[in-house]
Short mmCIF file of C-alpha atoms in Angstrom, two decimals:
data_model
loop_
_atom_site.label_atom_id
_atom_site.label_comp_id
_atom_site.label_asym_id
_atom_site.label_seq_id
_atom_site.Cartn_x
_atom_site.Cartn_y
_atom_site.Cartn_z
CA MET K 1 18.75 13.77 -28.20
CA GLY K 2 18.05 10.21 -26.90
CA THR K 3 17.47 8.52 -23.84
CA LEU K 4 17.78 5.32 -22.61
CA VAL K 5 16.10 4.02 -19.62
CA CYS K 6 15.32 0.07 -18.48
CA LYS K 7 13.15 -2.06 -16.69
CA ILE K 8 14.44 -3.73 -14.00
CA LYS K 9 12.90 -7.13 -12.50
CA GLN K 10 11.34 -6.27 -9.28
CA SER K 11 8.67 -8.38 -7.38
CA ILE K 12 6.62 -5.05 -5.76
CA GLY K 13 6.70 -1.01 -6.78
CA THR K 14 4.08 0.20 -9.26
CA ALA K 15 5.14 0.64 -13.29
CA ALA K 16 7.07 3.86 -12.92
CA SER K 17 9.04 2.92 -9.95
CA LYS K 18 10.81 -0.12 -11.80
CA ILE K 19 11.66 2.00 -14.96
CA LYS K 20 15.49 3.35 -13.83
CA LYS K 21 16.78 5.77 -16.25
CA ILE K 22 20.19 5.08 -17.43
CA GLN K 23 21.75 7.52 -19.73
CA ILE K 24 20.35 10.74 -21.51
CA ASP K 25 21.40 12.29 -24.05
CA CYS K 26 22.85 8.82 -26.45
CA GLY K 27 23.02 8.62 -29.84
CA VAL K 28 21.62 6.10 -32.46
CA LEU K 29 21.51 3.02 -30.79
CA TYR K 30 18.96 1.46 -32.77
CA SER K 31 17.48 1.03 -36.31
CA GLY K 32 14.11 2.03 -37.76
CA ILE K 33 11.45 0.44 -40.01
CA GLU K 34 12.83 2.95 -43.53
CA ASN K 35 13.22 -0.46 -45.07
CA PHE K 36 10.42 -2.82 -43.91
CA LYS K 37 6.85 -3.01 -45.70
CA VAL K 38 4.29 -2.54 -42.66
CA VAL K 39 1.84 -5.30 -42.67
CA GLU K 40 -0.82 -5.34 -39.98
CA PHE K 41 -0.74 -8.16 -37.54
CA ASN K 42 -1.84 -11.41 -38.31
CA PRO K 43 -0.64 -14.02 -36.13
CA THR K 44 -1.73 -16.73 -39.29
CA TYR K 45 0.59 -14.49 -40.95
CA LYS K 46 4.16 -15.48 -41.82
CA ILE K 47 5.84 -12.42 -42.52
CA GLU K 48 9.03 -11.82 -45.11
CA LYS K 49 12.42 -10.65 -44.08
CA ASP K 50 11.60 -7.08 -45.66
CA GLU K 51 7.83 -6.87 -43.65
CA ILE K 52 7.21 -5.96 -40.12
CA PHE K 53 4.15 -6.26 -38.18
CA VAL K 54 2.20 -3.29 -37.10
CA ILE K 55 -0.65 -2.93 -34.31
CA ASP K 56 -2.51 -0.47 -34.40
CA LYS K 57 -3.94 2.04 -31.56
CA PHE K 58 -1.46 0.14 -29.54
CA SER K 59 -2.13 2.33 -26.11
CA GLU K 60 -6.09 0.79 -26.12
CA LYS K 61 -4.61 -3.16 -26.10
CA ILE K 62 -2.57 -2.75 -23.48
CA SER K 63 -2.58 -2.83 -19.91
CA LYS K 64 -2.62 0.46 -17.85
CA ASN K 65 0.56 -0.63 -15.91
CA ASP K 66 2.40 -1.38 -19.70
CA LYS K 67 1.06 2.25 -20.59
CA GLU K 68 4.12 3.54 -18.65
CA LEU K 69 6.42 1.94 -21.40
CA LEU K 70 5.05 4.02 -23.86
CA LYS K 71 5.40 7.70 -22.57
CA ASN K 72 8.40 9.54 -23.78
CA PHE K 73 11.32 8.99 -21.75
CA ASN K 74 12.94 11.97 -23.83
CA LEU K 75 10.70 13.96 -21.96
CA ILE K 76 10.08 12.83 -18.39
CA ALA K 77 13.17 11.40 -18.02
CA ILE K 78 13.88 13.57 -14.96
CA ASN K 79 11.38 11.61 -13.14
CA TYR K 80 13.15 7.87 -13.48
CA ASP K 81 15.60 7.15 -10.98
CA GLN K 82 18.98 6.54 -11.83
CA LEU K 83 19.80 3.05 -12.04
CA ASP K 84 22.03 1.52 -9.55
CA PHE K 85 24.84 -0.23 -9.49
CA SER K 86 23.55 -2.92 -7.45
CA GLN K 87 20.20 -3.07 -10.13
CA TRP K 88 22.02 -3.60 -12.93
CA GLY K 89 21.96 -7.66 -12.78
CA THR K 90 18.08 -7.34 -12.79
CA LEU K 91 17.47 -6.06 -16.36
CA ASP K 92 15.10 -6.89 -17.78
CA PHE K 93 14.86 -4.63 -21.12
CA LEU K 94 16.01 -1.94 -22.61
CA VAL K 95 13.32 0.95 -23.85
CA HIS K 96 15.19 4.27 -25.96
CA SER K 97 13.25 6.91 -26.94
CA LYS K 98 14.55 9.39 -29.90
CA ASP K 99 12.28 11.14 -32.26
CA GLY K 100 9.35 10.48 -31.05
CA TRP K 101 9.41 6.57 -31.41
CA ASN K 102 10.06 4.22 -28.31
CA PHE K 103 12.68 1.17 -29.31
CA TYR K 104 13.00 -1.54 -26.68
CA GLN K 105 15.48 -4.24 -26.63
CA ARG K 106 14.82 -7.61 -24.81
CA ILE K 107 18.03 -8.47 -22.14
CA ILE K 108 18.32 -12.58 -22.30
CA GLY K 109 20.42 -11.81 -19.11
CA LYS K 110 22.51 -14.53 -18.73
CA LYS K 111 23.92 -14.87 -22.18
CA TYR K 112 25.61 -11.16 -21.39
CA LEU K 113 26.10 -10.72 -17.93
CA SER K 114 29.43 -12.42 -17.25
CA GLU K 115 29.45 -14.76 -14.12
CA LYS K 116 33.02 -15.18 -13.36
CA LYS K 117 34.61 -13.83 -10.47
CA VAL K 118 36.49 -11.25 -11.48
CA LEU K 119 39.66 -9.43 -9.83
CA LYS K 120 40.28 -5.88 -9.34
CA CYS K 121 42.74 -3.72 -8.62
CA VAL K 122 41.29 -0.10 -6.83
CA PRO K 123 42.79 2.78 -5.77
CA ARG K 124 45.29 2.98 -2.60
CA GLY K 125 46.20 -1.32 -3.67
CA ILE K 126 43.29 -3.27 -2.11
CA SER K 127 42.45 -6.02 -4.46
CA GLN K 128 38.76 -6.80 -4.85
CA ILE K 129 37.20 -9.85 -5.82
CA SER K 130 33.81 -9.63 -7.28
CA ASN K 131 31.34 -11.03 -9.89
CA GLU K 132 30.14 -7.87 -11.43
CA PRO K 133 28.74 -7.63 -14.69
CA GLU K 134 30.22 -7.19 -17.76
CA GLY K 135 27.61 -5.15 -19.84
CA VAL K 136 24.53 -5.51 -22.02
CA GLU K 137 24.97 -6.14 -25.68
CA ILE K 138 22.90 -3.40 -27.75
CA ASN K 139 21.02 -5.09 -30.15
CA SER K 140 20.31 -2.57 -33.16
CA ASN K 141 17.89 -5.35 -34.84
CA SER K 142 15.44 -5.78 -31.98
CA TYR K 143 13.27 -4.42 -34.12
CA LEU K 144 10.22 -3.85 -30.98
CA MET K 145 9.00 -0.41 -32.02
CA TYR K 146 6.32 1.74 -31.17
CA HIS K 147 5.84 5.49 -32.53
CA ILE K 148 4.19 7.69 -30.21
CA GLU K 149 2.17 10.00 -31.72
CA LYS K 150 0.50 7.50 -34.35
CA ASP K 151 0.34 4.72 -31.19
CA LYS K 152 1.35 2.01 -33.11
CA PHE K 153 3.34 -0.94 -32.54
CA TYR K 154 5.88 -2.36 -34.48
CA PHE K 155 7.34 -5.70 -34.59
CA LYS K 156 8.77 -8.52 -36.35
CA LYS K 157 9.71 -11.82 -33.71
CA LEU K 158 5.88 -12.04 -32.11
CA GLU K 159 7.91 -13.67 -28.86
CA ASP K 160 10.27 -10.76 -28.09
CA ALA K 161 6.84 -8.67 -28.74
CA ILE K 162 4.78 -10.80 -26.34
CA LYS K 163 7.78 -10.56 -23.61
CA ILE K 164 7.46 -6.69 -23.01
CA PHE K 165 4.26 -6.43 -23.27
CA LYS K 166 2.08 -9.20 -22.30
CA GLU K 167 -1.31 -8.42 -23.86
CA VAL K 168 0.60 -9.09 -27.29
CA GLU K 169 0.08 -12.86 -26.80
CA ASN K 170 -3.74 -11.96 -26.64
CA LEU K 171 -3.82 -10.35 -30.18
CA SER K 172 -2.44 -13.59 -31.72
CA ARG K 173 -3.90 -16.17 -28.68
CA GLU K 174 -5.82 -19.46 -29.78
CA ALA K 175 -9.35 -20.10 -29.43
CA THR K 176 -11.17 -21.66 -26.03
CA THR K 177 -12.93 -24.75 -25.90
CA LEU K 178 -15.55 -21.93 -24.47
CA GLU K 179 -14.87 -19.81 -28.47
CA VAL K 180 -15.07 -22.94 -30.46
CA GLU K 181 -18.40 -23.73 -29.17
CA GLU K 182 -19.47 -20.33 -29.65
CA PHE K 183 -18.06 -20.79 -33.44
CA PHE K 184 -19.54 -24.17 -34.56
CA ASN K 185 -23.11 -22.10 -32.85
CA ILE K 186 -22.99 -19.64 -35.71
CA PRO K 187 -26.22 -20.18 -37.92
CA LEU K 188 -23.32 -20.83 -40.73
CA ILE K 189 -23.25 -24.10 -39.64
CA ASN K 190 -25.24 -27.11 -39.10
CA ASN K 191 -25.31 -28.04 -35.34
CA ASN K 192 -25.42 -31.95 -36.33
CA SER K 193 -21.40 -31.38 -37.25
CA SER K 194 -19.27 -34.45 -36.45
CA LEU K 195 -16.00 -32.94 -36.39
CA ASP K 196 -14.01 -33.88 -32.87
CA LYS K 197 -13.23 -30.33 -31.83
CA SER K 198 -10.80 -31.15 -29.14
CA LYS K 199 -8.65 -32.52 -32.39
CA ILE K 200 -8.34 -29.04 -34.01
CA SER K 201 -4.91 -28.05 -34.66
CA SER K 202 -3.30 -24.67 -32.61
CA TYR K 203 -2.95 -23.19 -36.11
CA LYS K 204 -6.83 -23.67 -36.28
CA ARG K 205 -8.28 -22.25 -33.46
CA LYS K 206 -6.01 -18.99 -34.01
CA LYS K 207 -8.16 -18.57 -37.28
CA ILE K 208 -11.26 -19.59 -35.29
CA LEU K 209 -10.56 -16.97 -32.70
CA LEU K 210 -9.75 -14.50 -35.91
CA ALA K 211 -13.11 -15.80 -38.08
CA LEU K 212 -15.80 -14.67 -34.34
CA ASN K 213 -13.74 -11.13 -34.54
CA GLU K 214 -14.67 -10.81 -38.19
CA PHE K 215 -18.46 -10.74 -36.81
CA LYS K 216 -17.55 -8.85 -34.05
CA ASP K 217 -15.81 -5.99 -34.89
CA LYS K 218 -16.59 -5.95 -39.00
CA GLY K 219 -20.00 -7.14 -38.53
CA LYS K 220 -20.47 -9.45 -41.30
CA LYS K 221 -23.66 -10.85 -42.08
CA ILE K 222 -24.67 -14.04 -42.25
CA GLU K 223 -27.17 -14.22 -45.07
CA GLU K 224 -23.76 -12.56 -47.25
CA LEU K 225 -21.77 -15.40 -46.18
CA VAL K 226 -23.71 -17.60 -47.29
CA GLU K 227 -24.51 -15.88 -50.58
CA TYR K 228 -20.62 -15.34 -51.10
CA GLY K 229 -20.22 -19.04 -50.08
CA ASN K 230 -22.21 -20.57 -52.75
CA ILE K 231 -20.63 -19.26 -55.41
CA TYR K 232 -17.41 -21.17 -54.88
CA TYR K 233 -18.32 -24.35 -52.60
CA LYS K 234 -22.18 -24.56 -53.45
CA GLU K 235 -22.02 -28.25 -53.30
CA CYS K 236 -21.33 -27.88 -49.37
CA PHE K 237 -24.55 -26.04 -48.34
CA VAL K 238 -27.70 -27.89 -47.26
CA ASP K 239 -30.69 -25.51 -46.07
CA ASN K 240 -27.87 -22.59 -46.14
CA GLN K 241 -25.46 -24.23 -43.75
CA ILE K 242 -22.69 -26.18 -43.85
CA SER K 243 -21.71 -29.60 -41.84
CA ILE K 244 -18.34 -29.51 -40.75
CA ASP K 245 -17.69 -33.26 -40.51
CA ASP K 246 -13.95 -33.26 -41.51
CA ASN K 247 -11.06 -30.58 -41.33
CA ASP K 248 -11.41 -29.51 -44.88
CA LYS K 249 -14.65 -28.31 -44.01
CA LEU K 250 -13.67 -26.62 -41.81
CA ASP K 251 -10.59 -24.80 -43.56
CA ILE K 252 -14.44 -24.06 -46.19
CA VAL K 253 -16.35 -22.63 -43.70
CA LEU K 254 -12.95 -20.34 -42.87
CA ASP K 255 -12.18 -19.59 -45.49
CA ILE K 256 -15.63 -18.26 -46.65
CA ILE K 257 -15.87 -16.04 -43.39
CA HIS K 258 -12.49 -14.54 -44.18
CA GLU K 259 -13.81 -14.07 -47.82
CA ASN K 260 -10.33 -16.17 -49.16
CA TYR K 261 -11.80 -17.47 -52.10
CA TYR K 262 -11.63 -14.57 -54.53
CA THR K 263 -11.78 -14.60 -59.10
CA THR K 264 -9.02 -12.70 -60.77
CA GLU K 265 -10.06 -9.59 -62.31
CA ILE K 266 -8.70 -10.39 -66.33
CA SER K 267 -8.87 -13.94 -66.31
CA GLY K 268 -11.55 -14.54 -64.27
CA GLU K 269 -10.18 -17.57 -62.60
CA ARG K 270 -11.52 -18.96 -59.23
CA ARG K 271 -8.56 -18.79 -56.52
CA LYS K 272 -8.24 -19.21 -53.26
CA SER K 273 -5.69 -17.02 -51.24
CA ASN K 274 -3.83 -18.81 -48.08
CA SER K 275 -2.31 -15.31 -46.35
CA ASN K 276 -3.79 -11.72 -46.73
CA LYS K 277 -2.21 -8.74 -46.84
CA LYS K 278 -4.26 -5.33 -47.08
CA LEU K 279 -3.24 -3.16 -49.43
CA ASP K 280 -2.81 1.00 -48.74
CA MET Q 1 28.50 8.44 -6.07
CA ASN Q 2 24.94 9.21 -6.08
CA LYS Q 3 24.09 8.56 -2.62
CA PHE Q 4 28.05 10.21 -1.45
CA LEU Q 5 26.28 13.54 -2.66
CA ASN Q 6 22.30 12.69 -1.15
CA TYR Q 7 24.71 12.83 2.08
CA ILE Q 8 26.38 15.99 1.56
CA TYR Q 9 23.92 17.60 0.47
CA ALA Q 10 21.41 16.41 3.45
CA VAL Q 11 24.51 17.95 6.09
CA ASP Q 12 24.87 20.63 4.54
CA SER Q 13 21.02 21.70 4.10
CA ILE Q 14 21.16 21.54 8.26
CA LEU Q 15 24.16 23.12 8.76
CA LEU Q 16 22.96 26.56 9.67
CA MET Q 17 21.86 24.52 12.73
CA LEU Q 18 24.96 24.18 14.29
CA TYR Q 19 25.84 27.62 13.37
CA ILE Q 20 23.43 29.63 15.20
CA PHE Q 21 24.31 26.60 18.22
CA LEU Q 22 28.41 27.19 17.80
CA ILE Q 23 27.57 31.06 18.02
CA LYS Q 24 24.86 30.65 20.72
CA GLU Q 25 27.75 28.44 22.97
CA GLU Q 26 30.69 30.82 22.17
CA TYR Q 27 31.70 27.35 20.62
CA VAL Q 28 36.03 28.00 19.34
CA PHE Q 29 37.32 25.46 17.22
CA TYR Q 30 40.45 24.63 17.13
CA PHE Q 31 41.23 25.61 13.87
CA LEU Q 32 40.81 29.30 13.97
CA LYS Q 33 43.01 29.42 17.08
CA HIS Q 34 45.89 28.96 14.80
CA PRO Q 35 48.30 32.40 15.70
CA LYS Q 36 47.70 33.68 12.05
CA ILE Q 37 43.49 33.82 12.45
CA ILE Q 38 44.07 35.24 16.12
CA GLU Q 39 46.13 38.46 14.21
CA ILE Q 40 43.40 39.04 11.99
CA TYR Q 41 41.17 38.89 15.51
CA LYS Q 42 42.95 41.18 16.86
CA ILE Q 43 43.11 43.93 14.09
CA LEU Q 44 39.31 43.05 13.51
CA ILE Q 45 38.67 43.35 17.21
CA ASN Q 46 39.36 47.62 16.76
CA TYR Q 47 36.63 47.72 14.36
CA ILE Q 48 33.88 45.50 16.08
CA PRO Q 49 34.20 45.47 19.41
CA TYR Q 50 31.94 42.10 19.63
CA LYS Q 51 33.70 38.95 20.13
CA ILE Q 52 30.36 36.74 19.20
CA ILE Q 53 29.96 38.92 15.59
CA ILE Q 54 33.47 37.65 15.48
CA LEU Q 55 32.97 34.62 15.44
CA GLY Q 56 29.52 34.46 13.76
CA ILE Q 57 31.68 35.69 10.60
CA ALA Q 58 34.16 33.55 11.11
CA TYR Q 59 31.76 30.40 10.90
CA LEU Q 60 29.67 32.26 8.19
CA VAL Q 61 33.14 32.19 5.75
CA VAL Q 62 33.92 28.67 6.95
CA LEU Q 63 30.49 27.83 5.42
CA VAL Q 64 30.54 29.77 2.61
CA ILE Q 65 33.77 28.55 1.80
CA LEU Q 66 32.07 24.72 2.03
CA ASP Q 67 29.84 25.27 0.14
CA ILE Q 68 31.95 26.46 -2.74
CA ILE Q 69 33.80 22.72 -2.63
CA LEU Q 70 30.16 21.53 -2.58
CA LEU Q 71 29.41 23.32 -5.79
CA MET Q 72 32.49 22.75 -7.40
CA ILE Q 73 32.84 18.87 -6.91
CA THR Q 74 29.26 18.74 -8.21
CA PRO Q 75 29.86 18.03 -11.98
CA PHE Q 76 32.39 15.30 -11.31
CA ILE Q 77 30.40 13.46 -8.91
CA SER Q 78 26.80 13.67 -9.84
CA ASN Q 79 24.92 12.45 -13.26
CA ILE Q 80 23.74 14.80 -16.19
CA ASP Q 81 19.63 15.27 -16.45
CA LYS Q 82 17.67 17.61 -18.21
CA ILE Q 83 14.20 19.18 -18.73
CA GLU Q 84 12.65 19.67 -21.96
CA ARG Q 85 10.51 22.38 -23.22
CA GLU Q 86 7.02 22.05 -22.27
CA THR Q 87 6.89 19.03 -20.72
CA VAL Q 88 7.06 20.74 -16.91
CA ASP Q 89 3.13 21.24 -16.00
CA GLU Q 90 3.58 23.60 -13.07
CA ILE Q 91 6.50 25.62 -11.49
CA GLU Q 92 6.12 26.65 -8.01
CA ASN Q 93 8.51 29.36 -5.90
CA ALA Q 94 9.60 26.25 -2.96
CA THR Q 95 11.22 29.24 -0.78
CA GLU Q 96 8.24 29.77 1.17
CA ALA Q 97 7.92 26.68 2.16
CA TYR Q 98 10.79 25.57 3.53
CA LEU Q 99 11.11 28.85 5.84
CA PRO Q 100 8.89 27.38 8.79
CA CYS Q 101 10.94 24.10 8.82
CA TYR Q 102 14.42 26.77 9.41
CA LEU Q 103 12.88 28.81 11.39
CA GLY Q 104 12.13 26.03 13.73
CA TYR Q 105 15.43 24.26 13.21
CA PHE Q 106 17.19 27.65 14.64
CA PHE Q 107 14.71 27.57 17.37
CA VAL Q 108 15.58 23.88 18.29
CA ALA Q 109 19.87 25.33 18.35
CA LEU Q 110 19.26 27.91 20.27
CA SER Q 111 17.06 26.06 23.23
CA ILE Q 112 19.89 23.25 23.56
CA SER Q 113 22.87 23.75 26.18
CA ASN Q 114 24.22 20.69 25.95
CA PHE Q 115 26.45 19.27 23.05
CA GLN Q 116 25.83 15.73 23.19
CA ILE Q 117 22.17 16.48 23.31
CA PHE Q 118 22.72 18.91 20.04
CA LEU Q 119 24.77 15.97 18.12
CA ILE Q 120 22.01 14.03 18.06
CA ILE Q 121 19.10 16.09 17.61
CA PHE Q 122 21.63 16.47 14.98
CA THR Q 123 21.86 13.32 13.55
CA LEU Q 124 18.33 12.67 14.04
CA ILE Q 125 17.40 15.49 11.81
CA PHE Q 126 19.95 14.63 9.17
CA PHE Q 127 18.15 11.33 8.90
CA LEU Q 128 14.91 13.35 8.43
CA THR Q 129 16.04 15.18 5.88
CA LYS Q 130 18.03 12.43 4.00
CA GLY Q 131 15.02 10.99 4.40
CA ALA Q 132 12.60 13.22 3.50
CA LYS Q 133 14.11 13.58 -0.20
CA LEU Q 134 12.80 16.90 -1.54
CA ALA Q 135 14.38 18.75 1.97
CA HIS Q 136 17.75 19.38 0.68
CA PHE Q 137 17.17 23.14 1.38
CA ASN Q 138 20.18 24.74 2.00
CA PRO Q 139 19.83 28.53 3.43
CA VAL Q 140 23.42 29.64 2.35
CA LEU Q 141 23.31 28.86 -1.07
CA ILE Q 142 20.33 31.63 -1.28
CA LEU Q 143 23.42 33.71 -0.48
CA PHE Q 144 24.71 32.45 -4.08
CA GLY Q 145 21.97 33.83 -5.26
CA TYR Q 146 20.13 30.42 -6.05
CA ARG Q 147 16.39 29.95 -5.95
CA TYR Q 148 14.50 26.79 -5.44
CA TYR Q 149 11.39 25.64 -7.10
CA PHE Q 150 8.78 22.67 -7.34
CA CYS Q 151 8.62 22.04 -10.50
CA LYS Q 152 5.66 19.26 -11.81
CA ILE Q 153 6.51 16.92 -14.59
CA ASP Q 154 4.16 14.54 -15.38
CA GLY Q 155 2.81 14.77 -12.55
CA VAL Q 156 5.70 14.31 -10.19
CA LYS Q 157 6.97 16.81 -8.26
CA ASN Q 158 10.82 17.42 -8.26
CA LEU Q 159 13.21 20.09 -6.39
CA LEU Q 160 14.51 22.29 -8.87
CA ILE Q 161 17.79 24.57 -7.47
CA THR Q 162 18.37 27.15 -9.76
CA LYS Q 163 19.18 30.69 -9.83
CA ASP Q 164 17.59 31.52 -12.87
CA LYS Q 165 13.98 33.42 -12.23
CA LEU Q 166 11.23 30.93 -13.51
CA LYS Q 167 7.84 32.15 -13.88
CA ASN Q 168 6.59 30.43 -16.78
CA PRO Q 169 6.83 26.72 -16.90
CA LYS Q 170 6.45 26.56 -20.24
CA ASN Q 171 9.91 27.94 -20.83
CA VAL Q 172 11.79 26.15 -18.74
CA GLU Q 173 14.54 24.19 -19.95
CA TYR Q 174 17.75 22.89 -18.98
CA ASN Q 175 20.32 20.29 -21.33
CA LYS Q 176 22.68 19.93 -17.93
CA LEU Q 177 20.80 19.90 -14.75
CA TYR Q 178 23.57 17.77 -11.89
CA ARG Q 179 21.04 15.02 -9.58
CA ILE Q 180 21.19 15.47 -5.86
CA ASN Q 181 18.90 12.61 -5.80
CA ASP Q 182 16.14 11.02 -7.50
CA PHE Q 183 13.98 14.22 -6.71
CA THR Q 184 16.16 16.94 -6.39
CA PHE Q 185 18.35 18.75 -9.36
CA ILE Q 186 20.53 21.70 -8.91
CA LYS Q 187 21.52 23.90 -12.30
CA ILE Q 188 25.05 24.93 -11.65
#
């Protein structure tokens, strides 16, 4: 049995007080991920129709406030206040807890809430004119899911995920000016690089941030990258450094850091990959 | 409708105060002067020679009837809730916690002799009870065998009214509870 709760738009109050219960024991409302291939989230990767992004250890990556949204509402629904009719218009998004999963759905308010005045006939023959909202559409294909036990968040559209968990944006953001400077200061890159840093595209800035994370998270060493880079682009290296004078050189450095160059096992062909997917 | 239920339960929980006051003042409501009730009174007075005891029984019967009606309408106007197994962290008997508070109500009812003053105090206590959320303690429900428990679920304290004897928090499981307010639930 599942439980449907919602988060309302309210300027004051704790995260818990903004969550209201709508109904317990609701049936199947949202589709699962059974038919999707799961791809580790990478902002530069474009997912196919049959793929879905996943973020591991999700609860560690979001704010303390948003952790309230990861709870199993099926177990603790009793703690939340019932959604009041007067709060109906302030619905922000729905959360459906079922079988250890949380499903999220954004509500694109005005699309589903009727703005027309409604004439109602109530018992005792008194008519009322009100502008009551008509209803909210349950979109079974919203594809924003969280597996409570595995602590994994699955989503298809980044903009939808950001609307619910703002911190997802940090995982996909572009490198700031300071971070671009930091990138240009790594020993792999020549200090006299003449590329205009202000003209680096948004896509490349995202890749720069990911490249910096490669050093922090995976502990890649400069010597190893120089050795690897020399196999494919020996002509670019001067004193074990590459001078980034144009966008092509920047691409080469980024591809070296991301290890996008490879040699096929059987035919021995040298290739470059444009997007990567980790194999299980 | 849930708010309406909250109001009735709040009034109901302090009705015993009115009961004490009416008996003390020996106040007889108009409906008790109905010829048939007077006939019953004449029979009863042969067996129980104290008018005040008969009055006490009569008002208690009215209170019990009111509570039966309340329990009967609750499922129709309340939202349904549930408690899943192994989600209750702590369980605590709440009956003792309310007894001193109720004795306070009794003393107030006994010390006031003016009906207008009583109404003011009654209204004031009603708003305090309604605002306190967790204070829907109704001693008449104890006569029906109901018990009061504080259930701590995920750090939040809820008041649970049930006829069951609860001891082990891990075994607490209810699939159909009625919500009186956001913190008080009753199993009918």
